[in-house]
Amino acid sequence: MINLEQVDSRERLWSKDFLIVFGVNFLLFLCFYLLVVIMSSYAKNEFHASTGMAGLASSIFVVGALIGRLIGGSIIERVGRKKLLFTGLIAFSVLIGLYFIVNSLSVLLIVRFFHGMAFALASTATGTIAASLIPNSRRGEGTGYYGVSIIIASAIGPFIGLMINEHASMTANFTLCAVLGVLSLLSAFFMNIPKLMLTAEQKKDLQGLKLSNFIEPKALPISLVSFVMGFGYSSILTYLMIFAGQISLAQVASYFFIVYAIVVILSRPFTGRWFDQRGANVVMYPAILSFAIGMVLLSQAHHGPTLLLSAVFVGLGYGTTQSSAQALAIKRSPAHRIGLATSTFYIFVDVGIGFGPFILGFLTPLVGFRGMYIAMAILLAAGIVLYHFLVGKTEKDGNDGHAVVQSSTI
């Protein structure tokens, strides 16, 4: 028989535990995307909410998630990754059950807020656990593959959610999410979660209400870059379908995220290995440029092929920058603070995506959607300069990250 470890001398990535944490994270994000696309219309139809309050019913989840990330990142290594994961998953599943008995808009807002917190606690734990399971020599590749769990969820979640809402009812959507929540919780029981033994000095470092125990300083530079990337991507998430409707390409635009997901999945094996073997700069500079090109193409789209071609460049751009940036945030941070580094990264991405549409809502009436996407292309071009001075100038070639706690390989 052929010994696969002799064929591939690299450290093992696809362990049982990595596959399980991949699946748990996928289920979490699938539930998130199932609900986010229909929550505003649900609030409007069920509780006669105004447009602003209906939007709040969707976005308040992100506010809760931001607070959950701050809390989760600051306590994960003190309370333990396993405890935080199960706390988040149990709360996430219980709160899904509360959707069935919501009887007013105010109660819905409260449930959405705490659901966002639970989601953040669980996903911060899964991200930290995944980071501890990825061999250091395959940091970029492993982080990229882990990110595919979110990409797949973002591609199929809105489609399934809208389809159920159109042909069934919100109760059916809540039922599916409840099943997904319980399934994610049950799956976690089969995972061996690596324990990090903290020294007395490390425990002291993580104590207190200082800012560095909520935001990891070493992850801050690349997280700021990710904020810019997330801000740019929010213009697509929020306004693509409206823009496509105006230019009579709504039907074509429905395939945008499918093309995006396919490109990301196909490119991950290559971009991740380049990150590990040649360094982050080889990946990040072209990826940010590709994202900017995608925005320019989108701004000039008059026909379907141009719109879908922009999805290719956005996939190569945003899809690559986010996985590589997360890998950089973890690589640059001390081993006992990778949970904090993970939450710091997600906080800045969430702020960019969550608050971007609000700011762009003031810009769009002034310059139109085409002008807005051109503005986003200019912002992303500035992001290249920002990356260079914050990260690129000091980034070394190849893998130079710290060792992390890993499970044994077979």
Short mmCIF file of C-alpha atoms in Angstrom, two decimals:
data_model
loop_
_atom_site.label_atom_id
_atom_site.label_comp_id
_atom_site.label_asym_id
_atom_site.label_seq_id
_atom_site.Cartn_x
_atom_site.Cartn_y
_atom_site.Cartn_z
CA MET A 1 0.00 0.00 0.00
CA ILE A 2 1.09 3.57 -0.66
CA ASN A 3 1.93 5.57 2.43
CA LEU A 4 0.29 8.95 1.85
CA GLU A 5 2.53 10.67 4.37
CA GLN A 6 5.56 9.60 2.30
CA VAL A 7 3.91 11.03 -0.80
CA ASP A 8 3.19 14.35 0.92
CA SER A 9 5.81 15.25 3.51
CA ARG A 10 3.94 18.36 4.57
CA GLU A 11 2.29 18.45 7.98
CA ARG A 12 -1.23 17.06 7.94
CA LEU A 13 -4.05 19.59 7.61
CA TRP A 14 -7.28 17.66 7.01
CA SER A 15 -7.61 15.92 10.37
CA LYS A 16 -10.94 14.75 11.80
CA ASP A 17 -11.05 17.68 14.17
CA PHE A 18 -10.34 20.22 11.41
CA LEU A 19 -13.16 18.75 9.32
CA ILE A 20 -15.56 18.98 12.27
CA VAL A 21 -14.71 22.59 13.12
CA PHE A 22 -15.05 23.39 9.40
CA GLY A 23 -18.53 21.84 9.48
CA VAL A 24 -19.60 23.54 12.71
CA ASN A 25 -18.55 26.94 11.36
CA PHE A 26 -20.35 26.25 8.07
CA LEU A 27 -23.60 25.45 9.91
CA LEU A 28 -23.31 28.63 12.01
CA PHE A 29 -22.83 30.87 8.99
CA LEU A 30 -25.45 29.02 6.94
CA CYS A 31 -28.01 29.81 9.64
CA PHE A 32 -26.85 33.43 9.72
CA TYR A 33 -27.27 33.86 5.95
CA LEU A 34 -30.60 32.02 5.92
CA LEU A 35 -32.05 34.61 8.29
CA VAL A 36 -30.28 37.81 7.33
CA VAL A 37 -31.78 37.96 3.82
CA ILE A 38 -35.38 37.70 4.99
CA MET A 39 -35.35 39.34 8.44
CA SER A 40 -36.15 42.86 7.28
CA SER A 41 -39.10 41.72 5.15
CA TYR A 42 -40.29 39.52 8.05
CA ALA A 43 -40.24 42.50 10.44
CA LYS A 44 -42.09 44.62 7.90
CA ASN A 45 -44.75 42.07 7.05
CA GLU A 46 -45.27 40.52 10.47
CA PHE A 47 -44.97 43.58 12.71
CA HIS A 48 -45.63 46.39 10.21
CA ALA A 49 -42.22 47.90 10.92
CA SER A 50 -41.03 50.99 9.09
CA THR A 51 -38.24 50.58 6.55
CA GLY A 52 -35.68 51.87 9.04
CA MET A 53 -36.83 49.58 11.86
CA ALA A 54 -37.02 46.64 9.47
CA GLY A 55 -33.42 47.28 8.52
CA LEU A 56 -32.52 47.48 12.20
CA ALA A 57 -34.08 44.05 12.76
CA SER A 58 -31.49 42.69 10.37
CA SER A 59 -28.46 44.82 11.29
CA ILE A 60 -28.83 44.71 15.10
CA PHE A 61 -27.52 41.16 14.83
CA VAL A 62 -24.17 42.67 13.75
CA VAL A 63 -24.18 45.02 16.76
CA GLY A 64 -24.64 42.06 19.06
CA ALA A 65 -21.91 40.20 17.19
CA LEU A 66 -19.44 43.06 17.69
CA ILE A 67 -20.02 43.01 21.45
CA GLY A 68 -19.80 39.22 21.45
CA ARG A 69 -16.45 39.36 19.65
CA LEU A 70 -15.05 41.83 22.16
CA ILE A 71 -16.14 39.61 25.05
CA GLY A 72 -15.19 36.31 23.43
CA GLY A 73 -11.75 37.42 22.33
CA SER A 74 -10.89 38.77 25.76
CA ILE A 75 -11.91 35.67 27.74
CA ILE A 76 -11.42 32.69 25.42
CA GLU A 77 -7.97 31.65 26.66
CA ARG A 78 -8.91 32.22 30.29
CA VAL A 79 -12.18 30.29 30.32
CA GLY A 80 -11.02 27.80 27.70
CA ARG A 81 -11.86 27.35 24.03
CA LYS A 82 -14.13 24.37 24.67
CA LYS A 83 -16.24 26.18 27.26
CA LEU A 84 -16.64 29.25 25.07
CA LEU A 85 -17.56 27.12 22.05
CA PHE A 86 -20.28 25.18 23.88
CA THR A 87 -21.58 28.30 25.62
CA GLY A 88 -21.93 30.00 22.25
CA LEU A 89 -23.48 26.98 20.51
CA ILE A 90 -26.00 26.31 23.27
CA ALA A 91 -27.05 29.98 23.43
CA PHE A 92 -27.19 30.10 19.62
CA SER A 93 -29.55 27.09 19.49
CA VAL A 94 -31.76 28.28 22.36
CA LEU A 95 -32.15 31.74 20.85
CA ILE A 96 -33.25 30.25 17.51
CA GLY A 97 -36.09 28.63 19.45
CA LEU A 98 -37.19 32.04 20.70
CA TYR A 99 -37.96 33.17 17.13
CA PHE A 100 -40.99 30.88 17.22
CA ILE A 101 -42.58 32.82 20.12
CA VAL A 102 -41.61 36.40 19.20
CA ASN A 103 -44.79 38.49 19.39
CA SER A 104 -43.58 42.06 18.86
CA LEU A 105 -40.91 44.05 17.06
CA SER A 106 -39.19 45.03 20.31
CA VAL A 107 -38.88 41.38 21.35
CA LEU A 108 -37.55 40.51 17.89
CA LEU A 109 -34.85 43.18 18.22
CA ILE A 110 -33.81 41.81 21.62
CA VAL A 111 -33.63 38.24 20.31
CA ARG A 112 -31.65 39.34 17.24
CA PHE A 113 -29.18 41.27 19.42
CA PHE A 114 -28.45 38.35 21.74
CA HIS A 115 -28.47 35.91 18.83
CA GLY A 116 -25.68 38.00 17.30
CA MET A 117 -23.73 37.80 20.56
CA ALA A 118 -24.09 34.02 20.72
CA PHE A 119 -23.07 33.72 17.07
CA ALA A 120 -19.94 35.78 17.74
CA LEU A 121 -18.95 33.73 20.79
CA ALA A 122 -19.32 30.46 18.88
CA SER A 123 -17.62 31.63 15.67
CA THR A 124 -14.75 33.26 17.59
CA ALA A 125 -14.22 29.90 19.30
CA THR A 126 -14.37 27.94 16.02
CA GLY A 127 -11.90 30.35 14.40
CA THR A 128 -9.48 30.03 17.30
CA ILE A 129 -9.79 26.24 17.41
CA ALA A 130 -9.24 26.01 13.66
CA ALA A 131 -6.12 28.18 13.99
CA SER A 132 -4.75 25.85 16.67
CA LEU A 133 -5.33 22.82 14.43
CA ILE A 134 -3.62 24.26 11.34
CA PRO A 135 0.09 23.34 11.05
CA ASN A 136 2.21 26.49 11.13
CA SER A 137 3.90 25.57 7.84
CA ARG A 138 0.46 25.56 6.15
CA ARG A 139 -0.98 28.64 7.87
CA GLY A 140 -2.11 30.42 4.70
CA GLU A 141 -3.41 27.29 3.02
CA GLY A 142 -5.28 26.05 6.08
CA THR A 143 -6.83 29.41 6.90
CA GLY A 144 -7.92 29.71 3.28
CA TYR A 145 -9.60 26.31 3.32
CA TYR A 146 -11.29 27.10 6.63
CA GLY A 147 -12.67 30.29 5.13
CA VAL A 148 -14.37 28.25 2.40
CA SER A 149 -16.90 27.19 5.06
CA ILE A 150 -18.10 30.81 5.16
CA ILE A 151 -17.92 31.25 1.38
CA ILE A 152 -20.14 28.23 0.71
CA ALA A 153 -22.62 29.36 3.37
CA SER A 154 -22.76 32.86 1.88
CA ALA A 155 -23.42 31.43 -1.58
CA ILE A 156 -26.21 28.98 -0.76
CA GLY A 157 -27.67 30.48 2.44
CA PRO A 158 -29.43 33.49 0.86
CA PHE A 159 -30.68 31.32 -2.02
CA ILE A 160 -32.21 28.73 0.32
CA GLY A 161 -33.59 31.37 2.68
CA LEU A 162 -35.36 33.28 -0.09
CA MET A 163 -36.65 30.08 -1.68
CA ILE A 164 -38.16 28.85 1.61
CA ASN A 165 -39.64 32.27 2.29
CA GLU A 166 -41.24 32.34 -1.15
CA HIS A 167 -42.68 28.82 -1.18
CA ALA A 168 -43.26 28.13 2.54
CA SER A 169 -43.20 30.39 5.59
CA MET A 170 -40.91 31.97 8.13
CA THR A 171 -41.72 29.11 10.48
CA ALA A 172 -40.08 26.73 7.99
CA ASN A 173 -37.01 28.95 7.92
CA PHE A 174 -36.81 29.04 11.71
CA THR A 175 -37.26 25.27 11.84
CA LEU A 176 -34.38 24.68 9.44
CA CYS A 177 -32.16 27.04 11.44
CA ALA A 178 -33.10 25.23 14.66
CA VAL A 179 -32.06 21.93 13.10
CA LEU A 180 -28.78 23.47 11.92
CA GLY A 181 -28.11 24.89 15.39
CA VAL A 182 -28.67 21.56 17.13
CA LEU A 183 -26.61 19.74 14.50
CA SER A 184 -23.69 22.14 15.03
CA LEU A 185 -23.89 21.56 18.80
CA LEU A 186 -24.00 17.77 18.45
CA SER A 187 -21.09 17.81 15.98
CA ALA A 188 -18.91 19.71 18.46
CA PHE A 189 -19.09 16.80 20.93
CA PHE A 190 -17.04 14.68 18.52
CA MET A 191 -14.19 17.18 18.28
CA ASN A 192 -10.99 17.01 20.30
CA ILE A 193 -10.20 20.63 21.14
CA PRO A 194 -6.51 21.40 21.77
CA LYS A 195 -5.87 22.88 25.19
CA LEU A 196 -3.49 25.79 25.64
CA MET A 197 -1.58 25.68 28.90
CA LEU A 198 -0.88 29.24 29.97
CA THR A 199 2.15 30.23 32.00
CA ALA A 200 1.73 32.52 35.01
CA GLU A 201 3.09 35.39 32.94
CA GLN A 202 0.64 34.72 30.11
CA LYS A 203 -2.30 34.54 32.52
CA LYS A 204 -1.27 37.89 33.97
CA ASP A 205 -0.99 39.33 30.47
CA LEU A 206 -4.61 38.39 29.74
CA GLN A 207 -6.05 39.83 32.95
CA GLY A 208 -7.52 43.27 33.55
CA LEU A 209 -9.72 45.70 31.63
CA LYS A 210 -6.95 47.17 29.47
CA LEU A 211 -7.52 47.82 25.77
CA SER A 212 -4.98 45.17 24.73
CA ASN A 213 -7.24 42.51 26.26
CA PHE A 214 -10.02 43.40 23.84
CA ILE A 215 -7.98 44.25 20.73
CA GLU A 216 -4.76 42.39 19.87
CA PRO A 217 -2.17 45.10 19.01
CA LYS A 218 -0.13 42.87 16.70
CA ALA A 219 -3.24 41.97 14.70
CA LEU A 220 -4.40 45.59 14.47
CA PRO A 221 -2.46 46.69 11.34
CA ILE A 222 -3.79 43.92 9.07
CA SER A 223 -7.24 44.23 10.68
CA LEU A 224 -7.35 47.90 9.63
CA VAL A 225 -6.64 46.79 6.06
CA SER A 226 -9.42 44.22 6.37
CA PHE A 227 -11.78 46.96 7.52
CA VAL A 228 -11.18 48.77 4.22
CA MET A 229 -11.73 45.54 2.29
CA GLY A 230 -14.94 44.83 4.21
CA PHE A 231 -16.17 48.38 3.65
CA GLY A 232 -15.67 47.93 -0.09
CA TYR A 233 -17.39 44.55 -0.12
CA SER A 234 -20.39 45.97 1.76
CA SER A 235 -21.20 48.03 -1.34
CA ILE A 236 -21.72 44.77 -3.24
CA LEU A 237 -23.63 42.94 -0.52
CA THR A 238 -26.07 45.79 0.01
CA TYR A 239 -26.47 47.55 -3.31
CA LEU A 240 -25.66 45.06 -6.08
CA MET A 241 -29.22 43.87 -6.63
CA ILE A 242 -30.60 47.43 -6.61
CA PHE A 243 -27.94 48.56 -9.11
CA ALA A 244 -28.53 45.48 -11.27
CA GLY A 245 -32.25 46.19 -11.29
CA GLN A 246 -31.64 49.70 -12.55
CA ILE A 247 -29.55 48.46 -15.48
CA SER A 248 -31.91 45.52 -16.24
CA LEU A 249 -29.45 42.85 -15.13
CA ALA A 250 -31.22 41.61 -11.99
CA GLN A 251 -31.49 38.05 -13.28
CA VAL A 252 -27.80 37.94 -14.19
CA ALA A 253 -26.85 39.46 -10.83
CA SER A 254 -28.45 36.50 -9.04
CA TYR A 255 -25.49 34.44 -10.32
CA PHE A 256 -22.88 36.96 -9.10
CA PHE A 257 -22.27 35.29 -5.73
CA ILE A 258 -22.28 31.82 -7.26
CA VAL A 259 -19.49 32.84 -9.65
CA TYR A 260 -17.75 34.56 -6.74
CA ALA A 261 -17.92 31.41 -4.60
CA ILE A 262 -16.69 29.14 -7.39
CA VAL A 263 -13.69 31.39 -8.06
CA VAL A 264 -12.79 31.54 -4.36
CA ILE A 265 -13.03 27.76 -3.92
CA LEU A 266 -10.95 27.06 -7.04
CA SER A 267 -8.26 29.62 -6.16
CA ARG A 268 -7.82 28.74 -2.46
CA PRO A 269 -5.41 25.80 -2.94
CA PHE A 270 -3.04 28.01 -4.93
CA THR A 271 -3.25 31.29 -3.02
CA GLY A 272 -2.87 29.53 0.33
CA ARG A 273 0.27 27.69 -0.74
CA TRP A 274 1.77 30.85 -2.25
CA PHE A 275 1.15 32.58 1.08
CA ASP A 276 3.03 29.83 2.94
CA GLN A 277 5.86 29.37 0.45
CA ARG A 278 6.45 32.89 -0.89
CA GLY A 279 5.04 35.18 1.77
CA ALA A 280 1.93 37.27 2.22
CA ASN A 281 3.00 40.12 -0.07
CA VAL A 282 3.01 37.86 -3.13
CA VAL A 283 -0.67 37.21 -2.48
CA MET A 284 -1.97 40.42 -0.91
CA TYR A 285 -0.77 43.06 -3.39
CA PRO A 286 -2.28 41.34 -6.49
CA ALA A 287 -5.43 40.40 -4.56
CA ILE A 288 -6.22 43.96 -3.45
CA LEU A 289 -5.53 45.16 -7.01
CA SER A 290 -7.85 42.46 -8.37
CA PHE A 291 -10.58 43.63 -5.99
CA ALA A 292 -10.20 47.20 -7.26
CA ILE A 293 -10.37 46.02 -10.88
CA GLY A 294 -13.53 44.10 -10.05
CA MET A 295 -15.11 47.31 -8.74
CA VAL A 296 -14.17 49.20 -11.90
CA LEU A 297 -15.69 46.46 -14.07
CA LEU A 298 -18.84 46.49 -11.95
CA SER A 299 -19.16 50.24 -12.30
CA GLN A 300 -18.98 49.93 -16.09
CA ALA A 301 -21.28 46.91 -16.42
CA HIS A 302 -23.90 47.31 -19.14
CA HIS A 303 -24.13 43.64 -20.09
CA GLY A 304 -24.23 40.33 -18.21
CA PRO A 305 -20.72 39.07 -19.11
CA THR A 306 -19.11 42.23 -17.70
CA LEU A 307 -21.07 41.89 -14.48
CA LEU A 308 -20.03 38.25 -14.04
CA LEU A 309 -16.43 39.04 -15.00
CA SER A 310 -16.39 41.54 -12.15
CA ALA A 311 -17.44 38.66 -9.84
CA VAL A 312 -14.32 36.75 -10.95
CA PHE A 313 -12.02 39.64 -10.02
CA VAL A 314 -13.88 40.29 -6.75
CA GLY A 315 -13.58 36.60 -5.87
CA LEU A 316 -9.84 36.59 -6.56
CA GLY A 317 -9.56 39.88 -4.68
CA TYR A 318 -11.78 40.01 -1.63
CA GLY A 319 -11.94 36.24 -1.21
CA THR A 320 -8.15 36.02 -1.15
CA THR A 321 -7.43 39.10 0.96
CA GLN A 322 -9.71 38.02 3.78
CA SER A 323 -8.26 34.54 4.26
CA SER A 324 -4.69 35.83 3.92
CA ALA A 325 -5.36 38.73 6.29
CA GLN A 326 -6.78 36.37 8.91
CA ALA A 327 -3.72 34.15 8.56
CA LEU A 328 -1.49 37.21 9.00
CA ALA A 329 -3.39 38.35 12.10
CA ILE A 330 -2.83 34.94 13.69
CA LYS A 331 0.75 34.55 12.49
CA ARG A 332 1.85 37.90 13.88
CA SER A 333 0.27 37.40 17.31
CA PRO A 334 1.62 35.44 20.31
CA ALA A 335 0.37 31.86 20.54
CA HIS A 336 -1.58 32.50 23.75
CA ARG A 337 -3.41 35.43 22.10
CA ILE A 338 -4.59 33.87 18.83
CA GLY A 339 -8.16 33.90 20.13
CA LEU A 340 -7.88 37.64 20.67
CA ALA A 341 -6.23 38.03 17.25
CA THR A 342 -9.11 36.12 15.64
CA SER A 343 -11.74 38.28 17.32
CA THR A 344 -9.83 41.48 16.45
CA PHE A 345 -9.78 40.50 12.79
CA TYR A 346 -13.51 39.71 12.73
CA ILE A 347 -14.41 42.89 14.63
CA PHE A 348 -12.86 45.10 11.97
CA VAL A 349 -14.36 43.07 9.12
CA ASP A 350 -17.79 43.22 10.78
CA VAL A 351 -17.54 46.98 11.32
CA GLY A 352 -16.59 47.50 7.66
CA ILE A 353 -19.41 45.32 6.35
CA GLY A 354 -21.95 46.39 8.97
CA PHE A 355 -21.52 50.16 8.85
CA GLY A 356 -20.37 50.53 5.24
CA PRO A 357 -23.91 50.54 3.80
CA PHE A 358 -24.98 53.30 6.20
CA ILE A 359 -22.16 55.61 5.06
CA LEU A 360 -22.54 54.67 1.40
CA GLY A 361 -26.24 55.47 1.67
CA PHE A 362 -25.26 59.15 1.84
CA LEU A 363 -22.78 58.88 -1.07
CA THR A 364 -24.93 57.01 -3.57
CA PRO A 365 -27.62 59.71 -4.06
CA LEU A 366 -24.83 62.18 -4.92
CA VAL A 367 -22.82 60.12 -7.44
CA GLY A 368 -25.09 57.22 -8.39
CA PHE A 369 -24.23 53.52 -8.17
CA ARG A 370 -21.62 53.68 -10.93
CA GLY A 371 -19.90 56.57 -9.19
CA MET A 372 -20.07 54.73 -5.86
CA TYR A 373 -18.32 51.66 -7.28
CA ILE A 374 -15.65 53.88 -8.84
CA ALA A 375 -15.18 55.47 -5.43
CA MET A 376 -14.80 51.98 -3.92
CA ALA A 377 -12.16 51.14 -6.54
CA ILE A 378 -10.22 54.27 -5.52
CA LEU A 379 -10.60 53.33 -1.85
CA LEU A 380 -9.23 49.84 -2.55
CA ALA A 381 -6.33 51.29 -4.52
CA ALA A 382 -5.57 53.38 -1.42
CA GLY A 383 -5.83 50.10 0.49
CA ILE A 384 -2.76 48.86 -1.36
CA VAL A 385 -0.80 51.83 -0.01
CA LEU A 386 -2.26 51.27 3.47
CA TYR A 387 -1.26 47.60 3.38
CA HIS A 388 2.25 48.48 2.23
CA PHE A 389 2.97 50.87 5.08
CA LEU A 390 1.15 48.95 7.83
CA VAL A 391 2.15 45.40 6.89
CA GLY A 392 3.93 44.91 3.57
CA LYS A 393 7.15 46.76 4.42
CA THR A 394 7.87 44.51 7.39
CA GLU A 395 6.47 41.24 6.03
CA LYS A 396 9.10 38.58 5.34
CA ASP A 397 9.14 36.08 2.49
CA GLY A 398 7.84 32.61 3.28
CA ASN A 399 6.59 31.25 6.58
CA ASP A 400 7.97 32.99 9.64
CA GLY A 401 5.08 32.62 12.04
CA HIS A 402 5.10 31.32 15.57
CA ALA A 403 4.31 27.77 16.50
CA VAL A 404 0.83 27.07 17.75
CA VAL A 405 -0.73 24.31 19.78
CA GLN A 406 -1.67 21.47 17.44
CA SER A 407 -3.41 18.16 17.75
CA SER A 408 -1.38 15.07 17.03
CA THR A 409 -1.27 13.86 13.44
CA ILE A 410 -1.74 10.29 12.36
#
